[in-house]
Every structure is written in C-alpha cells, then in structure tokens.
C-alpha cells in the first residue's frame, strides 16, 4: 500500500534547488543489512558491534575483527538496493544539485545509481594498511567470512600490505576515530548551503555525523525526517514522516514530481 503523505509534505522538495539526503543504517535495513541497534545474528550473536568496531579490538584480535568485516562484506554483496535507495537516486535526477551523505559503509547507494555519495564513516570496500601513511589495499579475492568457522566466530587473518607489510584493516571509521576530513568538509559544506535536508534511517545519536542535520537546520534549511521511530533529530525537523525508507521515499519522490510537474 502506498504511503499516505501528509498534505504539502513534498512541497519543500518540489521547490528546492539544493538538497541533501543524509542516510543511516535504516536506509539499508530493507535490503537485509542489519542496523547498528539490531542484535548480531548467527555466527556473531555472541558479539557486540560496538566492541568489534574499535581500533582496540583490531589490535587485540585482528583475525576476529577482519573476519567480522569479511562476513559483513559478503552480506552486503548479496544485498540489493531497495526502493529507498532508488528513490534517493531519483531525487538526484529531479534536483541535480543534490548531495547524498551516508553513514553507511555499504555500496547500495552507488549500486542504486547515486553519483558519488559522501561516505562519512568510510567503506567496506576500501581497506588500507594500518601504517601511518596508510596505503590503499586490494580486497582479498575470495570472501571467506561466511564459510569461516565454526571456530571462534569466523576468524580470518587480515592480509598484509603489498607495499610495507603492515596489516591491512577495514577502511571504515571505528569508534574513537576521526572522520575522513574531506568527507566531513564536503558534508558540512553541503549542509550549510542546502534548502532541504532529508534525514533517513538514522538514530541521530552518533557524533559528529548527527551534527549534519542540525547544521542544515541552523543554516535555514527545511529538515525532513523519514524514520519509523522518533529520534533526537525530531526537534530540528519541520516534517517527520513515520515510516520506512522503502515505503516513504518513493511516495515522497512521486509527490515532488507532481509538485514540479514532471513525470
Ligand atoms: P542506527 O542503527 O543507530 O539507527 C538506525 C535507525 O534507522 C533507527 O533510528 C531506526 O528507527 C531506523 N530504521 C530502522 N529501520 C528503518 C527503515 N526500514 N527505514 C527507515 N529507518 C529505519 O544507525 P545509524 O544512525 O546509521 O558508526 O548509526 C550511526 C552510526 O552508529 C553508524 O554509522 C555506525 C554506528 O555506530 C560507525 O561505525 C562509526
């Protein structure tokens, strides 16, 4: 059943010249990629994502952490973009000056046709060595994560850097680490200059990323939210659409197209 948008919910998007779509794990939930607040399943049910996604965890047990990322990468490879990702790419087609900023480390926005999403928290597909001048590294050819085990939760030794021999680590931002500077700068610039920021599927509790919708609101943009649950971002949102990304975003795009008069 199509989502029943409140009257005029699509008007800001229909009138916008510059749009930011800011996404979190909820955007990929309907593609089968679990959110950070979901419990881990299967092999990894005994672990806590918050404890695996840290520099300390990698230092203490690199095989465990690399194995977890191999498993996640394998799951993402099997996942397909959902209608929410496709609607996001449709917003880019509708309003060419649109910037997609994602906290997600999957590549589902790219696969849905988004041009160059800003990955605030890095990517599962861009590993690098742990050395200070961090050479990029190639991914191992065979993903082992799913089949590894039944030993200690699918341990897989990380590869070594071809240039310097250091361990290769996932190219994601771990708890306690700084965000990639270029991505953060691009995100702040987009937030400051947009007319509409649409925040989708994020709990809005992890900083500095959660600052992005707040910056847009302070800079005068209309901030809209798509989330089935209330979040701390509700207070800065002019419009809160309670529903899922795959359900709400296509309805929003269709209504914005009607408002603009395109088909
Ligand atoms: P969270 O797991 O914190 O929150 C997911 C949000 O998505 C929640 O608010 C859910 O209500 C909402 N949600 C669930 N299903 C949805 C759906 N189908 N459609 C729309 N919304 C849905 O994920 P993030 O906010 O992305 O950081 O988490 C932010 C960061 O915290 C992550 O990037 C990660 C994590 O720790 C790092 O790894 C550095």
Coordinates of C-alpha atoms and ligand atoms in Angstrom, one line a residue:
X1 CA 0.0 0.0 0.0
X2 CA 1.3 3.4 -0.9
X3 CA 2.4 5.6 2.0
X4 CA -0.1 8.4 2.7
X5 CA 2.0 11.6 2.8
X6 CA 0.6 14.5 4.8
X7 CA -0.6 17.3 2.6
X8 CA 2.3 19.5 1.4
X9 CA 5.0 17.2 2.7
X10 CA 6.6 17.1 -0.7
X11 CA 6.3 20.9 -1.3
X12 CA 9.8 21.7 0.1
X13 CA 11.4 19.1 -2.0
X14 CA 9.5 20.2 -5.1
X15 CA 10.7 23.8 -4.6
X16 CA 14.3 23.0 -3.6
X17 CA 17.4 23.9 -5.6
X18 CA 19.9 22.2 -3.3
X19 CA 19.1 19.1 -1.4
X20 CA 21.0 16.9 1.0
X21 CA 19.9 13.3 1.6
X22 CA 21.5 12.2 4.8
X23 CA 21.3 8.4 5.4
X24 CA 22.0 5.9 8.1
X25 CA 21.6 2.2 8.7
X26 CA 17.8 2.3 8.5
X27 CA 18.2 3.1 4.7
X28 CA 19.7 -0.3 4.1
X29 CA 17.6 -2.3 6.6
X30 CA 15.0 -3.3 3.9
X31 CA 17.9 -4.6 1.8
X32 CA 18.6 -7.1 4.6
X33 CA 21.6 -5.2 6.1
X34 CA 21.1 -5.1 9.9
X35 CA 21.2 -1.7 11.6
X36 CA 23.7 -1.0 14.4
X37 CA 21.0 -1.3 17.1
X38 CA 19.9 -4.7 15.9
X39 CA 21.4 -7.7 17.6
X40 CA 24.1 -9.6 15.7
X41 CA 22.9 -12.9 14.4
X42 CA 24.3 -16.4 13.6
X43 CA 28.0 -16.8 14.0
X44 CA 28.3 -13.3 15.5
X45 CA 25.4 -13.5 18.0
X46 CA 27.8 -13.6 20.9
X47 CA 29.5 -10.3 20.0
X48 CA 28.6 -6.7 20.3
X49 CA 29.1 -4.5 17.2
X50 CA 30.2 -1.6 19.4
X51 CA 33.0 -3.8 20.7
X52 CA 34.2 -5.1 17.4
X53 CA 34.3 -1.8 15.6
X54 CA 37.2 -0.3 17.6
X55 CA 40.9 0.1 17.0
X56 CA 41.5 -1.7 20.3
X57 CA 39.5 -4.8 19.1
X58 CA 41.6 -4.9 15.9
X59 CA 44.8 -4.5 17.8
X60 CA 43.9 -7.3 20.3
X61 CA 42.4 -9.7 17.8
X62 CA 42.8 -8.7 14.2
X63 CA 41.6 -12.1 12.9
X64 CA 38.3 -11.8 14.8
X65 CA 37.7 -8.2 13.6
X66 CA 38.7 -8.9 10.0
X67 CA 36.5 -12.0 9.9
X68 CA 33.6 -9.9 11.1
X69 CA 34.1 -7.4 8.3
X70 CA 34.6 -10.2 5.7
X71 CA 31.2 -11.6 6.8
X72 CA 29.6 -8.1 6.6
X73 CA 31.1 -7.5 3.2
X74 CA 29.7 -10.9 2.0
X75 CA 26.2 -10.0 3.2
X76 CA 26.3 -6.6 1.6
X77 CA 27.5 -8.1 -1.7
X78 CA 24.4 -10.3 -1.7
X79 CA 22.1 -7.4 -0.8
X80 CA 20.3 -5.3 -3.4
X81 CA 19.4 -1.7 -3.3
X82 CA 15.8 -1.2 -2.0
X83 CA 13.2 1.3 -3.3
X84 CA 14.5 3.8 -0.7
X85 CA 18.0 3.8 -2.4
X86 CA 16.3 4.0 -5.8
X87 CA 14.2 6.9 -4.7
X88 CA 17.3 8.7 -3.4
X89 CA 18.9 8.4 -6.9
X90 CA 15.6 9.7 -8.3
X91 CA 15.9 12.8 -6.1
X92 CA 19.3 13.4 -7.6
X93 CA 17.7 13.2 -11.1
X94 CA 15.0 15.6 -10.0
X95 CA 17.2 18.1 -8.3
X96 CA 20.6 17.9 -9.9
X97 CA 22.3 19.9 -7.0
X98 CA 21.7 17.0 -4.6
X99 CA 24.4 15.6 -2.3
X100 CA 23.9 12.2 -0.7
X101 CA 25.7 11.9 2.6
X102 CA 25.7 8.5 4.1
X103 CA 27.0 7.0 7.4
X104 CA 26.6 3.6 5.8
X105 CA 29.7 1.6 4.8
X106 CA 27.8 -0.4 2.2
X107 CA 27.7 0.5 -1.5
X108 CA 24.0 0.3 -2.0
X109 CA 23.6 4.0 -2.9
X110 CA 26.2 3.6 -5.6
X111 CA 24.5 0.5 -6.9
X112 CA 21.1 2.3 -7.0
X113 CA 22.7 5.0 -9.2
X114 CA 23.6 7.7 -6.8
X115 CA 26.5 9.6 -8.4
X116 CA 29.1 10.0 -5.6
X117 CA 27.7 9.6 -2.1
X118 CA 29.9 11.1 0.6
X119 CA 30.8 8.2 2.9
X120 CA 31.2 9.8 6.3
X121 CA 32.2 6.5 8.0
X122 CA 34.2 5.0 5.3
X123 CA 33.5 1.9 3.2
X124 CA 33.6 -1.8 3.5
X125 CA 35.3 -1.8 0.0
X126 CA 38.2 0.4 0.7
X127 CA 40.6 -1.4 3.0
X128 CA 44.0 0.2 3.8
X129 CA 47.1 -0.8 5.7
X130 CA 47.4 0.3 9.3
X131 CA 50.7 2.1 8.7
X132 CA 50.7 5.8 9.3
X133 CA 50.9 6.7 5.7
X134 CA 48.1 4.1 5.0
X135 CA 48.5 2.6 1.6
X136 CA 45.2 1.5 0.0
X137 CA 44.9 -2.2 -0.3
X138 CA 43.2 -4.6 -2.6
X139 CA 40.4 -6.8 -1.2
X140 CA 41.2 -10.5 -0.9
X141 CA 39.8 -12.3 -3.9
X142 CA 37.7 -14.9 -2.1
X143 CA 35.5 -13.6 0.7
X144 CA 35.9 -16.1 3.5
X145 CA 33.7 -14.6 6.2
X146 CA 30.6 -16.6 5.6
X147 CA 32.2 -20.0 5.4
X148 CA 34.8 -19.5 8.0
X149 CA 34.1 -21.1 11.4
X150 CA 32.7 -23.0 13.2
X151 CA 35.7 -21.9 15.2
X152 CA 35.6 -18.7 17.3
X153 CA 33.0 -16.8 15.2
X154 CA 34.6 -16.9 11.7
X155 CA 38.2 -15.6 12.3
X156 CA 40.0 -14.7 9.2
X157 CA 43.6 -13.3 9.2
X158 CA 43.8 -9.9 7.6
X159 CA 46.1 -9.6 4.5
X160 CA 49.4 -7.8 4.6
X161 CA 50.1 -4.6 2.8
X162 CA 51.9 -5.2 -0.5
X163 CA 54.0 -2.1 -0.1
X164 CA 55.1 -2.1 3.6
X165 CA 54.0 -5.5 5.0
X166 CA 51.8 -3.9 7.7
X167 CA 48.4 -5.5 8.5
X168 CA 45.5 -4.4 6.3
X169 CA 42.5 -3.0 8.1
X170 CA 38.9 -2.3 7.1
X171 CA 38.6 1.2 5.6
X172 CA 35.8 2.2 8.0
X173 CA 35.7 4.7 10.8
X174 CA 35.8 2.9 14.2
X175 CA 34.6 4.3 17.5
X176 CA 37.0 6.8 18.8
X177 CA 38.5 7.6 15.4
X178 CA 38.2 10.9 13.4
X179 CA 36.0 11.0 10.3
X180 CA 37.8 11.3 7.0
X181 CA 38.5 15.0 6.7
X182 CA 37.5 15.5 3.0
X183 CA 34.2 13.7 3.6
X184 CA 33.4 15.7 6.7
X185 CA 34.2 19.0 4.9
X186 CA 32.1 18.1 1.9
X187 CA 29.2 17.1 4.2
X188 CA 29.3 20.4 6.3
X189 CA 29.5 22.5 3.1
X190 CA 26.5 20.7 1.6
X191 CA 24.5 21.1 4.9
X192 CA 25.3 24.8 5.2
X193 CA 24.1 25.5 1.6
X194 CA 21.1 23.3 1.1
X195 CA 17.5 24.3 1.0
X196 CA 16.2 20.9 2.1
X197 CA 17.9 18.2 4.1
X198 CA 16.2 14.8 4.2
X199 CA 17.4 12.6 7.0
X200 CA 16.6 8.9 6.5
X201 CA 17.1 5.9 8.8
X202 CA 19.5 7.3 11.3
X203 CA 19.2 7.3 15.1
X204 CA 21.0 10.7 15.1
X205 CA 23.0 9.8 18.2
X206 CA 26.5 9.3 16.8
X207 CA 28.5 12.5 16.5
X208 CA 29.9 14.3 14.6
X209 CA 27.7 12.8 11.9
X210 CA 24.5 13.7 13.8
X211 CA 25.5 17.3 13.7
X212 CA 24.9 17.4 9.9
X213 CA 21.1 17.8 10.0
X214 CA 21.4 20.3 12.9
X215 CA 23.9 22.4 10.9
X216 CA 21.4 22.4 8.0
X217 CA 18.5 23.5 10.3
X218 CA 20.7 26.3 11.8
X219 CA 21.5 27.4 8.3
X220 CA 17.9 27.9 7.5
X221 CA 17.2 24.6 5.5
X222 CA 13.9 22.7 5.9
X223 CA 14.9 19.5 7.6
X224 CA 12.6 16.5 7.0
X225 CA 13.0 13.0 8.5
X226 CA 12.0 9.5 7.4
X227 CA 12.1 7.0 10.3
X228 CA 9.5 4.6 11.8
X229 CA 10.6 5.7 15.2
X230 CA 11.1 9.1 16.9
X231 CA 14.7 10.2 17.2
X232 CA 16.6 13.1 18.9
X233 CA 16.5 14.8 15.4
X234 CA 12.7 15.2 15.6
X235 CA 13.2 18.5 17.3
X236 CA 15.0 20.1 14.3
X237 CA 12.7 18.5 11.7
X238 CA 9.9 20.6 10.2
X239 CA 8.4 17.4 8.9
X240 CA 8.6 13.9 10.5
X241 CA 7.4 11.1 8.2
X242 CA 7.0 8.0 10.3
X243 CA 7.6 5.0 8.1
X244 CA 10.3 3.1 6.4
X245 CA 12.7 4.3 3.7
X246 CA 11.4 1.9 1.1
X247 CA 7.8 2.9 1.8
X248 CA 8.0 6.6 2.3
X249 CA 10.7 7.8 -0.1
X250 CA 9.1 6.6 -3.3
X251 CA 5.8 8.3 -2.3
X252 CA 7.8 11.5 -1.5
X253 CA 9.5 11.4 -4.9
X254 CA 6.2 10.8 -6.7
X255 CA 4.6 13.7 -4.9
X256 CA 7.6 16.0 -5.5
X257 CA 7.5 15.1 -9.2
X258 CA 3.8 16.1 -9.3
X259 CA 4.6 19.3 -7.5
X260 CA 7.2 20.2 -10.1
X261 CA 5.0 19.0 -12.9
X262 CA 7.4 16.4 -14.3
X263 CA 6.6 12.7 -14.8
Ligands
LIG1 P1 21.4 3.1 13.9 O1 21.4 1.6 13.9 O2 21.8 3.8 15.1 O3 19.9 3.6 13.7 C1 19.1 3.1 12.7 C2 17.9 4.0 12.6 O4 17.1 3.5 11.5 C3 16.9 3.9 13.8 O5 16.5 5.2 14.2 C4 15.7 3.1 13.3 O6 14.5 3.5 13.9 C5 15.7 3.5 11.8 N1 15.2 2.4 10.9 C6 15.1 1.1 11.1 N2 14.6 0.5 10.0 C7 14.3 1.5 9.1 C8 13.7 1.6 7.8 N3 13.4 0.5 7.2 N4 13.6 2.8 7.2 C9 14.0 3.9 7.9 N5 14.5 3.9 9.1 C10 14.7 2.8 9.7 O7 22.1 3.5 12.6 P2 22.9 4.9 12.3 O8 22.1 6.0 12.8 O9 23.2 4.8 10.9 O10 29.1 4.4 13.1 O11 24.1 4.7 13.2 C11 25.1 5.8 13.1 C12 26.4 5.2 13.3 O12 26.5 4.5 14.5 C13 26.8 4.2 12.3 O13 27.3 4.7 11.1 C14 27.9 3.5 13.0 C15 27.2 3.3 14.3 O14 27.9 3.1 15.4 C16 30.3 3.9 13.0 O15 30.5 2.8 12.7 C17 31.4 4.9 13.2

